Coordinates of C-alpha atoms in Angstrom, one line a residue:
Chain S
M812 CA -52.1 -90.7 172.8
C813 CA -54.7 -89.4 174.4
E814 CA -57.2 -88.6 171.9
R815 CA -56.5 -91.9 170.8
S816 CA -57.5 -93.5 174.3
L817 CA -60.6 -91.4 174.1
F818 CA -61.5 -93.1 171.2
S819 CA -60.3 -97.1 172.0
A820 CA -63.1 -96.3 174.8
S821 CA -65.9 -95.1 172.9
L822 CA -64.8 -97.9 170.5
G823 CA -63.9 -100.5 173.2
H824 CA -60.6 -101.1 171.2
Q825 CA -60.6 -101.4 167.3
S826 CA -58.8 -102.4 165.6
T827 CA -58.0 -100.1 162.3
P828 CA -58.1 -100.9 159.0
L829 CA -56.9 -98.1 157.6
A830 CA -53.9 -98.3 159.8
V831 CA -53.3 -102.0 159.1
T832 CA -53.4 -101.7 155.3
M833 CA -50.9 -98.9 155.7
K834 CA -48.6 -101.4 157.8
R835 CA -49.2 -104.1 155.6
C836 CA -47.4 -101.5 152.1
R837 CA -44.3 -100.8 151.8
G838 CA -41.7 -99.5 149.2
G839 CA -44.6 -97.2 148.3
F840 CA -47.1 -94.7 149.5
R841 CA -50.5 -94.5 147.1
L842 CA -51.8 -90.9 148.1
G843 CA -54.3 -91.2 145.7
R844 CA -56.3 -95.1 146.9
R845 CA -56.2 -93.9 150.9
L846 CA -57.5 -90.6 150.0
V847 CA -60.5 -92.3 148.4
R848 CA -61.2 -95.0 150.5
I849 CA -61.4 -91.8 153.4
W850 CA -63.4 -90.2 150.5
R851 CA -66.0 -92.8 150.6
R852 CA -66.3 -93.6 154.3
V853 CA -66.7 -89.4 154.6
F854 CA -69.4 -90.5 151.9
R855 CA -71.2 -92.7 153.9
L856 CA -71.5 -91.3 156.4
E857 CA -73.1 -88.1 155.4
G858 CA -75.0 -89.7 152.9
G859 CA -77.3 -90.7 155.7
Y860 CA -77.6 -86.8 157.1
H861 CA -77.6 -85.1 153.1
L862 CA -78.0 -87.7 150.6
R863 CA -80.8 -89.7 151.7
P864 CA -83.5 -87.5 151.2
G865 CA -86.2 -87.7 153.7
P866 CA -86.4 -86.5 157.6
A867 CA -83.1 -86.3 159.7
P868 CA -83.1 -89.0 162.3
S869 CA -84.0 -88.5 165.5
S870 CA -83.4 -91.2 167.9
A871 CA -80.3 -90.9 169.8
I872 CA -79.2 -94.3 169.1
S873 CA -78.4 -93.9 165.4
N874 CA -76.3 -90.3 166.4
A875 CA -74.8 -92.0 169.2
R876 CA -73.7 -94.5 166.3
R877 CA -72.6 -91.7 164.0
R878 CA -69.9 -89.9 166.1
I879 CA -68.2 -93.4 167.0
E880 CA -68.5 -93.8 162.7
S881 CA -67.0 -90.0 162.8
S882 CA -64.1 -90.9 165.1
V883 CA -63.5 -94.0 163.3
V884 CA -63.0 -91.9 160.3
A885 CA -61.1 -89.4 162.7
T886 CA -58.1 -92.0 164.3
R887 CA -57.9 -93.3 160.8
L888 CA -57.3 -89.7 160.0
F889 CA -54.7 -89.2 162.4
D890 CA -53.0 -92.2 162.0
W891 CA -52.2 -91.7 158.5
G892 CA -51.1 -88.5 159.1
R893 CA -49.2 -89.7 162.0
S894 CA -47.3 -91.9 159.8
L895 CA -46.4 -89.4 156.4
S896 CA -44.9 -87.1 159.1
R897 CA -42.9 -90.5 160.1
R898 CA -41.5 -91.0 156.6
L899 CA -40.8 -87.8 155.8
R900 CA -38.4 -87.5 159.3
L901 CA -36.6 -90.8 157.6
R902 CA -36.6 -89.3 154.0
R903 CA -34.9 -86.1 155.5
R904 CA -31.4 -88.3 156.5
G905 CA -31.6 -89.3 152.7
E906 CA -31.1 -85.9 151.1
D907 CA -29.5 -87.8 147.7
R908 CA -32.3 -89.8 147.4
A909 CA -35.5 -88.4 145.3
P910 CA -37.7 -86.6 148.2
L911 CA -40.8 -87.4 149.0
L912 CA -42.0 -84.7 146.8
E913 CA -41.2 -86.5 143.7
E914 CA -39.8 -84.6 140.9
D915 CA -42.2 -82.9 138.6
A916 CA -44.3 -84.0 135.7
W917 CA -41.1 -81.9 133.8
G918 CA -38.6 -84.4 135.7
L919 CA -36.9 -81.5 137.3
P920 CA -36.1 -81.4 140.8
P921 CA -37.4 -79.8 143.7
K922 CA -37.8 -76.4 144.7
G923 CA -34.4 -75.0 145.2
H924 CA -32.0 -77.9 144.5
L925 CA -30.8 -79.2 140.5
A926 CA -28.9 -81.9 139.4
V927 CA -25.6 -83.1 139.1
Y928 CA -23.4 -85.4 138.7
V929 CA -20.6 -86.6 139.8
G930 CA -17.5 -89.3 139.0
G931 CA -16.9 -90.5 135.8
G932 CA -17.3 -93.4 134.0
Q933 CA -20.9 -93.7 135.5
P934 CA -21.3 -91.1 137.0
R935 CA -24.0 -90.2 140.0
R936 CA -26.7 -88.7 140.1
Y937 CA -27.2 -86.1 143.3
V938 CA -30.0 -83.7 143.9
V939 CA -28.2 -80.9 146.4
P940 CA -29.6 -77.5 147.4
V941 CA -29.4 -74.5 145.0
I942 CA -27.1 -73.3 147.6
Y943 CA -24.7 -75.2 148.0
F944 CA -23.3 -73.5 144.8
N945 CA -22.4 -70.1 146.2
H946 CA -20.1 -72.3 149.3
P947 CA -16.4 -72.0 149.0
L948 CA -16.0 -75.4 148.8
F949 CA -18.1 -76.3 146.2
G950 CA -16.1 -73.3 144.5
E951 CA -13.6 -75.5 144.4
L952 CA -15.1 -78.7 142.3
L953 CA -16.3 -76.4 140.8
R954 CA -13.4 -75.4 138.7
E955 CA -12.4 -78.7 138.9
A956 CA -15.4 -79.5 136.8
E957 CA -13.7 -76.3 134.9
E958 CA -10.4 -77.8 133.6
E959 CA -11.9 -81.4 133.1
F960 CA -15.5 -80.1 131.2
G961 CA -15.5 -76.7 130.6
F962 CA -18.0 -74.3 130.6
H963 CA -20.6 -75.4 127.8
H964 CA -20.2 -79.3 128.3
P965 CA -23.3 -80.3 127.7
G966 CA -26.4 -81.4 129.9
G967 CA -26.6 -80.6 134.3
I968 CA -23.8 -80.6 135.7
T969 CA -20.9 -82.9 135.7
I970 CA -17.8 -83.0 138.6
P971 CA -15.3 -85.4 137.9
C972 CA -15.2 -86.1 141.7
P973 CA -14.9 -89.1 143.6
A974 CA -18.3 -89.6 145.1
A975 CA -16.2 -89.4 148.1
E976 CA -15.4 -86.9 148.3
F977 CA -18.5 -84.8 147.4
E978 CA -20.3 -86.0 150.5
R979 CA -17.3 -85.4 152.4
V980 CA -17.9 -81.8 150.9
R981 CA -20.9 -81.6 151.3
T982 CA -21.8 -82.6 154.5
R983 CA -19.4 -80.5 155.7
I984 CA -21.2 -77.7 153.5
A985 CA -24.4 -78.6 155.1
A986 CA -22.1 -79.5 158.7
A987 CA -21.5 -75.1 158.6
G988 CA -25.2 -75.3 158.5
C989 CA -25.3 -74.1 155.3
R990 CA -29.3 -72.8 154.6
P991 CA -30.5 -70.0 152.7
A992 CA -31.9 -66.7 154.9
G993 CA -35.3 -66.3 154.8
R994 CA -37.9 -68.8 153.0
A995 CA -35.6 -71.3 153.2
A996 CA -35.1 -74.5 150.0
A997 CA -34.6 -76.8 152.5
D998 CA -37.2 -75.5 154.9
S999 CA -39.6 -75.0 152.7
Y1000 CA -39.6 -77.6 151.3
H1001 CA -40.4 -79.2 155.2
S1002 CA -42.8 -76.5 155.9
K1003 CA -44.8 -78.3 152.8
A1004 CA -44.5 -81.4 154.2
A1005 CA -46.1 -80.3 156.9
F1006 CA -48.6 -78.6 155.4
F1007 CA -49.6 -82.1 154.2
T1008 CA -49.6 -83.7 157.0
L1009 CA -51.8 -81.2 159.4
S1010 CA -54.0 -79.6 157.0
P1011 CA -56.2 -82.2 156.1
L1012 CA -56.8 -82.7 159.5
H1013 CA -57.5 -79.9 160.8
F1014 CA -59.6 -79.6 157.5
W1015 CA -61.7 -82.9 159.0
C1016 CA -61.0 -82.1 162.2
C1017 CA -63.4 -78.8 162.5
Y1018 CA -65.8 -80.2 160.0
Y1019 CA -66.5 -83.3 162.3
H1020 CA -67.5 -80.5 164.3
I1021 CA -69.4 -78.2 162.9
N1022 CA -72.1 -81.0 162.1
F1023 CA -71.9 -82.0 165.9
M1024 CA -72.7 -79.4 167.0
Y1025 CA -75.1 -79.2 164.1
N1026 CA -76.4 -82.4 166.1
I1027 CA -76.9 -81.5 169.2
K1028 CA -79.7 -79.6 168.6
N1029 CA -81.3 -83.1 167.8
I1030 CA -80.2 -84.6 171.4
I1031 CA -80.5 -82.3 174.3
S1032 CA -82.7 -79.9 174.1
V1033 CA -81.5 -76.4 173.7
P1034 CA -83.8 -73.0 175.2
P1035 CA -85.3 -71.4 172.6
N1036 CA -83.2 -68.0 172.7
F1037 CA -79.8 -70.6 173.0
D1038 CA -80.9 -72.0 169.2
N1039 CA -78.1 -69.4 167.9
L1040 CA -75.7 -69.7 170.3
Y1041 CA -74.7 -73.7 168.8
I1042 CA -72.9 -71.3 165.9
Y1043 CA -70.4 -69.5 168.3
L1044 CA -69.2 -73.2 169.6
Chain P
M1295 CA -63.5 -37.3 135.6
L1296 CA -62.5 -41.1 135.2
R1297 CA -60.0 -39.8 132.8
Q1298 CA -58.8 -37.7 136.0
L1299 CA -58.7 -40.7 138.1
M1300 CA -57.2 -43.3 135.6
R1301 CA -54.3 -40.4 135.6
L1302 CA -53.7 -40.7 139.0
L1303 CA -54.0 -44.3 139.5
T1304 CA -51.1 -45.4 137.1
S1305 CA -49.4 -41.9 138.4
L1306 CA -49.3 -44.3 142.1
W1307 CA -47.9 -47.1 140.1
R1308 CA -44.8 -45.7 138.3
P1309 CA -44.2 -42.5 141.1
F1310 CA -40.8 -43.1 139.1
G1311 CA -41.8 -43.3 135.2
G1312 CA -43.0 -40.4 132.8
R1313 CA -39.9 -38.1 132.6
G1314 CA -36.9 -40.1 131.4
G1315 CA -34.3 -38.5 133.1
D1316 CA -32.7 -41.4 134.6
A1317 CA -28.5 -41.4 135.7
A1318 CA -27.7 -43.9 132.4
G1319 CA -28.7 -41.6 130.3
G1320 CA -27.2 -37.9 130.4
G1321 CA -27.7 -37.1 126.7
G1322 CA -30.0 -34.1 126.6
G1323 CA -33.5 -33.0 127.0
G1324 CA -34.4 -35.1 123.6
D1325 CA -35.1 -38.2 125.0
G1326 CA -38.9 -37.7 126.7
V1327 CA -40.1 -41.6 126.3
A1328 CA -40.7 -43.1 130.0
G1329 CA -36.6 -45.4 130.0
R1330 CA -38.2 -47.3 132.9
E1331 CA -34.2 -48.4 134.3
G1332 CA -34.4 -51.8 136.7
R1333 CA -31.5 -54.3 138.4
D1334 CA -33.3 -57.5 139.4
G1335 CA -30.3 -59.3 140.5
L1336 CA -27.5 -59.8 138.1
L1337 CA -29.3 -58.6 135.2
W1338 CA -29.4 -55.1 135.0
Y1339 CA -32.0 -53.5 132.6
R1340 CA -33.8 -50.3 130.0
D1341 CA -37.1 -50.4 129.2
L1342 CA -37.3 -48.1 126.2
G1343 CA -35.6 -45.0 124.9
R1344 CA -36.4 -42.8 121.8
C1345 CA -32.7 -42.6 119.4
A1346 CA -32.5 -41.5 115.8
G1347 CA -33.4 -44.2 114.1
G1348 CA -36.3 -45.3 116.5
E1349 CA -36.3 -46.4 120.0
F1350 CA -34.2 -49.0 121.8
S1351 CA -34.2 -51.5 124.7
M1352 CA -31.5 -52.7 126.4
A1353 CA -30.2 -55.0 129.4
V1354 CA -27.2 -57.3 130.6
V1355 CA -26.5 -59.5 132.8
Q1356 CA -23.5 -60.9 134.6
A1357 CA -22.0 -64.4 135.2
N1358 CA -18.2 -63.3 135.4
Q1359 CA -16.8 -62.0 138.5
V1360 CA -16.2 -58.8 136.7
L1361 CA -18.4 -57.4 134.1
E1362 CA -16.7 -58.7 130.5
D1363 CA -19.3 -57.7 128.6
Q1364 CA -19.6 -53.4 127.9
S1365 CA -22.2 -51.7 125.4
Q1366 CA -22.9 -48.0 124.4
I1367 CA -25.8 -46.5 122.1
E1368 CA -24.7 -43.1 120.9
S1369 CA -26.7 -41.1 118.3
G1370 CA -25.9 -38.1 116.6
P1371 CA -26.3 -35.8 113.6
F1372 CA -24.5 -39.1 111.4
G1373 CA -27.2 -41.2 113.6
T1374 CA -27.3 -43.7 115.2
F1375 CA -23.9 -46.2 116.2
V1376 CA -24.7 -49.2 118.3
G1377 CA -21.9 -51.4 120.0
V1378 CA -22.2 -54.7 122.0
Y1379 CA -18.6 -55.4 123.4
D1380 CA -17.5 -59.1 124.5
G1381 CA -14.4 -59.0 126.4
H1382 CA -12.6 -62.6 127.4
G1383 CA -10.0 -63.0 129.9
G1384 CA -10.3 -60.4 131.4
S1385 CA -12.3 -56.6 131.7
D1386 CA -9.5 -54.3 130.7
A1387 CA -10.6 -54.6 126.6
A1388 CA -14.1 -54.7 126.0
R1389 CA -13.5 -50.9 128.7
Y1390 CA -11.1 -49.4 126.6
V1391 CA -12.6 -50.0 123.9
C1392 CA -15.9 -48.5 124.9
D1393 CA -13.9 -46.0 125.6
H1394 CA -12.3 -44.4 122.4
L1395 CA -13.2 -46.6 119.6
F1396 CA -17.0 -44.2 118.9
S1397 CA -15.3 -41.2 119.8
R1398 CA -12.8 -42.4 116.9
F1399 CA -15.1 -43.5 114.5
R1400 CA -17.3 -40.0 115.2
G1401 CA -13.3 -38.0 115.2
G1402 CA -13.4 -40.0 111.6
L1403 CA -16.2 -38.0 110.2
P1404 CA -16.3 -34.9 108.6
T1405 CA -17.6 -31.0 110.8
P1406 CA -20.9 -30.5 111.0
P1407 CA -22.9 -31.0 107.4
L1408 CA -24.4 -28.5 105.1
V1409 CA -26.8 -30.5 103.3
N1410 CA -28.3 -34.0 105.1
S1411 CA -27.1 -36.3 102.8
T1412 CA -24.9 -39.8 103.5
L1413 CA -22.3 -38.8 101.2
L1414 CA -22.0 -35.6 103.6
L1415 CA -22.4 -37.5 106.9
G1416 CA -19.3 -39.2 106.0
V1417 CA -20.3 -42.3 107.4
T1418 CA -18.3 -45.4 105.0
S1419 CA -17.3 -48.7 105.4
D1420 CA -13.8 -47.8 105.0
G1421 CA -13.8 -45.0 108.5
I1422 CA -15.6 -47.4 110.2
R1423 CA -12.4 -50.4 109.1
R1424 CA -9.7 -46.7 110.4
A1425 CA -12.1 -46.8 113.8
F1426 CA -11.6 -49.6 114.7
L1427 CA -7.5 -51.0 113.4
A1428 CA -6.7 -47.5 115.7
T1429 CA -8.1 -48.7 118.6
E1430 CA -6.8 -51.7 118.0
E1431 CA -3.3 -50.0 117.7
S1432 CA -3.5 -48.0 120.6
F1433 CA -4.9 -51.0 123.0
I1434 CA -1.4 -52.7 121.9
T1435 CA 0.7 -49.3 122.8
L1436 CA -1.3 -49.1 126.3
V1437 CA -0.1 -53.1 126.5
S1438 CA 3.8 -52.2 125.1
Q1439 CA 3.0 -49.9 128.4
L1440 CA 2.0 -52.5 130.8
W1441 CA 4.0 -54.6 130.5
N1442 CA 6.0 -55.0 132.6
T1443 CA 3.9 -54.1 135.3
Q1444 CA 0.9 -55.9 134.3
P1445 CA 1.8 -58.5 131.8
D1446 CA -1.8 -60.5 132.0
I1447 CA -3.2 -57.4 129.6
A1448 CA -1.6 -58.7 127.0
T1449 CA -4.2 -61.8 126.7
T1450 CA -7.4 -59.8 127.5
G1451 CA -9.1 -59.3 124.1
C1452 CA -12.7 -58.2 123.0
C1453 CA -14.9 -59.2 120.7
C1454 CA -17.0 -55.6 118.8
L1455 CA -20.1 -55.6 116.8
V1456 CA -21.3 -52.2 115.5
G1457 CA -23.8 -51.2 114.1
V1458 CA -24.6 -47.6 112.6
I1459 CA -28.0 -46.2 111.3
C1460 CA -27.4 -43.3 108.6
Q1461 CA -31.1 -42.4 106.9
R1462 CA -31.2 -46.2 105.5
T1463 CA -28.7 -47.6 105.4
L1464 CA -26.6 -49.4 107.9
Y1465 CA -23.2 -51.0 108.3
V1466 CA -22.7 -54.0 110.2
A1467 CA -19.0 -54.3 111.1
N1468 CA -18.3 -57.4 113.3
L1469 CA -15.3 -58.8 114.9
G1470 CA -15.5 -61.9 116.8
D1471 CA -18.4 -64.3 117.5
S1472 CA -21.7 -61.6 118.2
R1473 CA -24.0 -61.4 116.2
V1474 CA -27.2 -59.7 114.9
V1475 CA -30.7 -60.3 113.1
L1476 CA -33.1 -58.3 111.7
G1477 CA -36.7 -59.2 112.6
K1478 CA -38.0 -58.6 108.8
K1479 CA -41.8 -58.5 108.9
V1480 CA -43.5 -60.9 106.1
G1481 CA -45.7 -59.9 103.1
N1482 CA -49.3 -59.6 104.8
T1483 CA -49.1 -62.5 106.9
G1484 CA -48.4 -61.0 110.3
E1485 CA -44.9 -63.5 110.6
I1486 CA -41.6 -62.4 111.4
A1487 CA -38.6 -63.7 109.8
A1488 CA -35.1 -63.6 111.1
I1489 CA -32.6 -62.3 108.9
S1490 CA -28.2 -63.0 110.1
L1491 CA -26.4 -59.9 109.0
S1492 CA -22.6 -60.7 110.2
S1493 CA -20.4 -64.2 109.6
E1494 CA -19.1 -65.0 112.9
H1495 CA -15.4 -65.1 113.3
N1496 CA -15.5 -68.4 115.5
A1497 CA -13.2 -71.6 115.0
N1498 CA -16.6 -73.8 115.2
V1499 CA -17.5 -72.5 112.0
E1500 CA -16.0 -74.6 109.0
A1501 CA -15.5 -71.5 106.2
V1502 CA -13.7 -69.7 109.4
R1503 CA -11.4 -73.3 110.0
Q1504 CA -10.2 -73.6 106.6
E1505 CA -10.0 -70.2 105.9
L1506 CA -6.7 -70.7 108.9
K1507 CA -5.2 -73.6 107.1
A1508 CA -4.7 -72.0 104.4
Q1509 CA -3.0 -68.6 105.6
H1510 CA -0.8 -71.4 108.4
P1511 CA -0.4 -74.8 106.5
N1512 CA 3.1 -75.8 107.8
D1513 CA 1.3 -75.6 111.3
P1514 CA -1.4 -78.5 111.3
E1515 CA -2.0 -78.0 114.8
I1516 CA -3.8 -74.3 114.4
V1517 CA -7.0 -75.5 114.9
V1518 CA -8.3 -78.3 117.9
L1519 CA -10.6 -79.8 119.5
K1520 CA -10.6 -79.0 122.6
H1521 CA -13.6 -80.0 125.5
G1522 CA -16.2 -80.2 122.1
V1523 CA -15.2 -77.3 120.8
W1524 CA -12.8 -75.6 118.5
R1525 CA -10.5 -73.4 119.8
I1526 CA -7.0 -71.9 117.8
K1527 CA -4.3 -73.3 118.8
G1528 CA -6.4 -75.3 122.1
I1529 CA -6.7 -71.2 123.1
I1530 CA -9.8 -69.7 121.6
Q1531 CA -12.1 -69.6 120.4
V1532 CA -12.3 -66.4 118.2
S1533 CA -10.3 -66.0 115.1
R1534 CA -10.7 -62.1 115.1
S1535 CA -10.4 -59.4 118.5
I1536 CA -9.2 -56.3 119.4
G1537 CA -6.8 -56.9 121.7
D1538 CA -5.2 -61.2 122.7
A1539 CA -1.5 -59.9 122.2
Y1540 CA -0.2 -62.7 122.8
M1541 CA -1.7 -64.3 119.9
K1542 CA -0.5 -60.9 117.7
Y1543 CA 3.5 -60.8 118.3
A1544 CA 5.8 -63.0 119.8
Q1545 CA 7.0 -60.7 122.3
Y1546 CA 4.0 -60.8 124.1
N1547 CA 4.2 -64.8 124.0
R1548 CA 6.4 -65.4 126.6
E1549 CA 6.8 -65.2 130.5
P1550 CA 5.0 -64.1 133.0
I1551 CA 2.0 -64.3 130.3
N1552 CA 0.0 -67.7 132.3
S1553 CA 1.5 -71.0 131.1
K1554 CA -2.6 -71.9 129.4
F1555 CA -1.8 -69.2 127.2
R1556 CA 0.8 -70.2 126.3
I1557 CA 2.4 -71.2 121.8
P1558 CA 5.5 -73.9 122.5
E1559 CA 6.4 -72.7 118.4
P1560 CA 7.8 -69.4 117.4
M1561 CA 5.2 -67.5 115.9
N1562 CA 6.3 -66.0 111.9
M1563 CA 2.7 -63.9 112.1
P1564 CA -0.1 -63.0 113.7
I1565 CA -2.5 -65.5 114.1
L1566 CA -5.5 -63.7 115.5
T1567 CA -6.4 -60.0 113.0
A1568 CA -8.4 -57.0 113.8
N1569 CA -9.6 -56.8 110.3
P1570 CA -13.5 -56.1 110.6
S1571 CA -15.8 -57.7 108.6
I1572 CA -18.3 -54.8 107.2
T1573 CA -21.5 -55.4 105.2
T1574 CA -23.8 -52.7 104.2
H1575 CA -27.7 -53.3 104.2
H1576 CA -29.9 -50.7 102.7
L1577 CA -33.2 -51.3 105.2
Q1578 CA -36.5 -51.5 103.7
P1579 CA -40.1 -50.4 105.4
S1580 CA -40.4 -54.4 106.0
D1581 CA -37.7 -53.9 108.8
S1582 CA -38.7 -53.9 112.3
F1583 CA -36.1 -54.5 113.9
L1584 CA -32.3 -54.9 114.5
I1585 CA -31.5 -57.1 117.6
F1586 CA -27.1 -57.0 118.9
A1587 CA -26.1 -59.3 121.0
S1588 CA -23.1 -60.9 121.9
D1589 CA -22.8 -64.9 122.1
G1590 CA -24.5 -65.9 125.3
L1591 CA -27.7 -65.4 123.6
W1592 CA -27.3 -66.9 121.2
E1593 CA -26.1 -70.0 122.9
H1594 CA -29.2 -70.0 123.6
L1595 CA -32.0 -68.9 121.6
S1596 CA -31.9 -70.2 118.0
D1597 CA -32.4 -66.7 115.5
Q1598 CA -36.3 -67.5 114.6
K1599 CA -36.9 -68.1 118.1
A1600 CA -35.2 -64.3 119.9
V1601 CA -37.1 -62.5 116.0
E1602 CA -40.7 -63.9 117.6
I1603 CA -40.4 -62.8 120.6
V1604 CA -39.7 -59.2 120.3
H1605 CA -42.3 -59.7 117.7
S1606 CA -45.1 -60.8 119.5
H1607 CA -44.9 -59.0 122.8
P1608 CA -44.9 -55.2 123.7
R1609 CA -41.5 -53.1 122.8
A1610 CA -40.8 -52.4 126.2
G1611 CA -39.1 -54.8 128.2
S1612 CA -37.6 -56.5 124.9
A1613 CA -33.8 -56.6 125.6
K1614 CA -35.2 -58.1 128.8
R1615 CA -37.7 -60.7 127.6
L1616 CA -35.0 -61.9 125.4
I1617 CA -31.9 -62.4 128.9
K1618 CA -35.2 -64.4 131.0
A1619 CA -35.7 -66.5 128.0
A1620 CA -32.3 -67.6 127.0
L1621 CA -31.7 -68.1 131.3
H1622 CA -34.9 -70.0 131.3
E1623 CA -33.1 -72.1 128.5
A1624 CA -29.6 -72.5 130.7
A1625 CA -31.5 -74.0 133.5
R1626 CA -33.4 -76.2 132.0
K1627 CA -30.1 -77.8 130.3
R1628 CA -28.3 -77.6 134.3
E1629 CA -31.9 -79.9 134.9
M1630 CA -32.9 -76.6 137.1
R1631 CA -35.0 -73.7 137.5
Y1632 CA -34.9 -70.4 136.2
S1633 CA -35.7 -69.6 140.1
D1634 CA -33.1 -71.4 141.2
L1635 CA -30.6 -70.2 138.9
K1636 CA -31.0 -66.4 140.3
R1637 CA -30.3 -67.1 143.1
I1638 CA -26.5 -68.3 141.7
D1639 CA -23.8 -66.1 142.7
K1640 CA -21.8 -64.2 140.2
K1641 CA -18.1 -66.1 138.4
V1642 CA -20.2 -69.3 139.5
R1643 CA -23.2 -68.5 137.3
R1644 CA -20.0 -68.6 134.7
H1645 CA -21.0 -73.0 134.6
F1646 CA -24.5 -72.3 134.1
H1647 CA -24.1 -69.0 131.0
D1648 CA -22.0 -66.0 130.0
D1649 CA -22.1 -62.1 129.8
V1650 CA -25.5 -61.8 128.2
T1651 CA -25.4 -58.0 126.9
V1652 CA -28.8 -57.2 124.6
I1653 CA -29.7 -54.6 122.5
V1654 CA -33.3 -53.9 120.4
I1655 CA -33.2 -50.9 117.8
F1656 CA -36.8 -50.4 116.8
L1657 CA -37.1 -48.8 113.3
N1658 CA -38.9 -45.6 112.9
H1659 CA -38.4 -45.5 108.9
E1660 CA -40.0 -41.3 109.3
L1661 CA -38.1 -40.5 111.1
M1662 CA -34.7 -41.6 109.3
V1663 CA -35.4 -40.5 105.9
K1664 CA -37.5 -36.7 108.1
G1665 CA -33.4 -36.6 108.9
S1666 CA -31.4 -37.7 112.3
T1667 CA -30.0 -34.1 112.9
Q1668 CA -33.2 -33.2 114.4
G1669 CA -33.0 -36.3 116.6
P1670 CA -32.4 -36.1 120.4
Q1671 CA -28.5 -36.6 121.5
L1672 CA -28.9 -39.6 123.2
S1673 CA -25.0 -41.7 125.2
V1674 CA -26.2 -44.9 126.6
R1675 CA -23.1 -47.2 127.9
S1676 CA -24.0 -50.1 130.2
A1677 CA -22.8 -49.8 133.6
L1678 CA -18.9 -51.3 134.7
D1679 CA -20.0 -53.4 137.0
H1680 CA -23.3 -54.9 138.7

């Protein structure tokens, strides 16, 4: 990625501790701890500007160091965002497992989905888009469920067919392009994932851009007439 | 000036309200209150309207491919007639009852009275019973006429719940498993108590099973537990209904009706009857409202929960609110969200909930005492399909 090489040139290609942590950490995506770590790093930088009282440092060397440190954080954020989107792409293939946007505190599946129990004996739990229920193929499965259990069985919808048959029907419905119109359930789920990926990146990019432009005044001498111009850059 | 501004803003907010005329209202100019009527997918509602006994709120949600619930409110010199008809096996019986029961009831009343008293108004328990039996008889006649061309009509039936408010007396006639609940204010506490005014004819009630076993001592399989619920002969849950000719007359329990309705043993006497349970209740000033609903509501909401919902919210939209609460509960039981439940089509919806009809009558005791001859003439009927 060209942005990365730009940063690497200024850094002398340091391996980012955050990226290493991401690689090491398997089978669990602890959002909270990473955000705290990033926030702490940011505050350490920010402390140099705002939290410590006294005059703002004016030396070019300390400014350059701050620019380097801010670019390190930006790199780490970029890595985190990319790995998150990679994980979501992989997760999309395994739809029957609980999605990355986990069930909420009430144990409900994500919006646009519901839980279906398939098979006799120990039924297996699947999370299926609601829109599948309106498909004729799914209607056949539901007819079998009605004959077996009636309409008023307790708990979630239970279908007595074998799991293989259910998965075959589900694949056929998905292949037929059974997507809800307009703001689709599955699409909204993925767009929400994209939102989580891009939005902090956008925020921090804007933040550092503003910070950079604020401090550029101290690095280069801005003519008095253009004093307010930097705001618009 | 501020008042004029507020009036302008209100009229912009509700451009069609305030006039009380709507398609379903029909009857006369008496209904002056703005009855907001609307539709939200498979849910139809009428937020508020005026009847002889006070005000009403009505709502219906469809779950079956063809709506099997019908309902009506009729208001006249006799008072208010409320009917909730929960059909099963098809919509024919419920539509027939909705078309004919009230006219048979009104035909049994004497000519308009000269003096305003309950006796001269002519509403009696016997009159209501005669109306039920006459409707049943004419429906069976229809079944016999259509037996050759439309044999499926022999397997349709309808549970009927009728309430007649005449002056300060409430007559409740029940045939089936619909229920009417009275919301009664408790002293000065501001709380509301739920009192069920009808008894259900459902095989899941122990008393009903005992009664059936006593009537059919030689039949060990008169009630069978199937799919976790008690059913008569393993087929139907209700023990009394209008229609269901296949359970009453042997000549309709043979080919070509569907095999799932066939009974192997010969039928010596009718298994189901059409004799309603009629109770009379003298309305007190603390009696606040009545909730008439089919079993689709009571499956998900308890009596107390329903009266608390009506009591703690404005009158307008009470019936719609009750149905939404029931659907929320149905969605919760199926591990899904209410907003997702709304996206499921009819017929498939049947796996989540049944057709639900709710009519809430808010009692106005002064209006009842004053006399219903001056009250508005009203005839409201639910749609045939949504």
